[in-house]
C-alpha positions as a Python dict, from the first residue, in 0.01 Angstrom:
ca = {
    (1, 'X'): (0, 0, 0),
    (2, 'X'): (334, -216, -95),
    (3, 'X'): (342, -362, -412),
    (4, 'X'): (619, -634, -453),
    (5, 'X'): (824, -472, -178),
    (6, 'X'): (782, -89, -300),
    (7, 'X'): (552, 125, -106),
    (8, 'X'): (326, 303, -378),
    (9, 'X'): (304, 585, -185),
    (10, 'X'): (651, 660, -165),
    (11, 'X'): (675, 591, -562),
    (12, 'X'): (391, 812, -669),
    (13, 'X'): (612, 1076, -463),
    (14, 'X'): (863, 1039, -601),
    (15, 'X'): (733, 1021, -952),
    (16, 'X'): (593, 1355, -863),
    (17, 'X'): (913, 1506, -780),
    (18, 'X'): (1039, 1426, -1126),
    (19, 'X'): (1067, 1768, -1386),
    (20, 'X'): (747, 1699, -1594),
    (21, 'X'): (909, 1578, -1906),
    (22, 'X'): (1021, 1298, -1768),
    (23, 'X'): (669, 1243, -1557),
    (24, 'X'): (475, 1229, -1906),
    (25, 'X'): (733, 999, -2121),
    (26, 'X'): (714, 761, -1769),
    (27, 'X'): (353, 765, -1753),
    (28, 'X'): (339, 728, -2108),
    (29, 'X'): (572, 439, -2119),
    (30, 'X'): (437, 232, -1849),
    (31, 'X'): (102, 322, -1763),
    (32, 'X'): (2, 435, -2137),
    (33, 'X'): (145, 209, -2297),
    (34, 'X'): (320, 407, -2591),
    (35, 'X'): (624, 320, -2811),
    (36, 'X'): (911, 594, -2785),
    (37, 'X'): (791, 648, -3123),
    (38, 'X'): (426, 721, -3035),
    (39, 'X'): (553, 938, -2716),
    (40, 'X'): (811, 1130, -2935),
    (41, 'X'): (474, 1227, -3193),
    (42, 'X'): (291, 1307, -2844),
    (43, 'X'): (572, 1517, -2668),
    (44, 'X'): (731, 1694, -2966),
    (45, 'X'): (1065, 1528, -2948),
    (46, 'X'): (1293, 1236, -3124),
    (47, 'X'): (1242, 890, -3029),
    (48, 'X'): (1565, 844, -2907),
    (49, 'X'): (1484, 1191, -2676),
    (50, 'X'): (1196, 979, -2579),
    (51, 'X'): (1400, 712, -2470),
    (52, 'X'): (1689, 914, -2275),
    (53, 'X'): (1390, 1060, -2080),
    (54, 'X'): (1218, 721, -1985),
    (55, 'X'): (1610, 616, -1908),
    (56, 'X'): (1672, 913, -1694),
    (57, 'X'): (1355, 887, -1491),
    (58, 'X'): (1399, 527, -1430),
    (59, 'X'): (1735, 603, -1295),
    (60, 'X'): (1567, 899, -1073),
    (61, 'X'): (1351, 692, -916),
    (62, 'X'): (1537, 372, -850),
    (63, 'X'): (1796, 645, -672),
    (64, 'X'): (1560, 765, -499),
    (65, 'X'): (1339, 462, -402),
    (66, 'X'): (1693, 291, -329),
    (67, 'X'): (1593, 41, -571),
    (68, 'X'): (1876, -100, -760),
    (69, 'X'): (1920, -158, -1122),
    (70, 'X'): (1865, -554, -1266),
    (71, 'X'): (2179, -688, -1385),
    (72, 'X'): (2184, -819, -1737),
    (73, 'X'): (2200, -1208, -1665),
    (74, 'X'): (2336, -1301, -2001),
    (75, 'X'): (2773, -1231, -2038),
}
């Protein structure tokens, strides 16, 4: 199935082929629905830790996927 031009399959690969760390805080982020804060309690780690995780998967995937990043619209 493609949602909005990604193929889900492809994405839940890839997801998969992330170290788990960075599987959990995405998972957490987006599907869970937790603050950095409330994944940092969760995972054992710093908020900002949190965040560099959810950063660093993003960036995984969108490499992989060949999606690029959003550019920030405002100068």
């Amino acid at each position: 199935p493609e949602i909005d031009g990604l193929d889900a399959d492809r994405a839940v690969a890839a997801l998969d082929r992330l170290p788990a760390e960075l599987q959990e805080t995405i998972v957490a982020r987006l599907w869970g629905g937790l603050t950095f804060e409330q994944i940092a309690a969760v995972s054992g780690c710093s908020a900002s830790s949190a965040f560099r995780r959810y950063e660093a998967g993003i960036a995984a995937l969108r490499e992989t996927l060949g999606v690029p990043c959003p550019i920030d619209p405002t100068p």
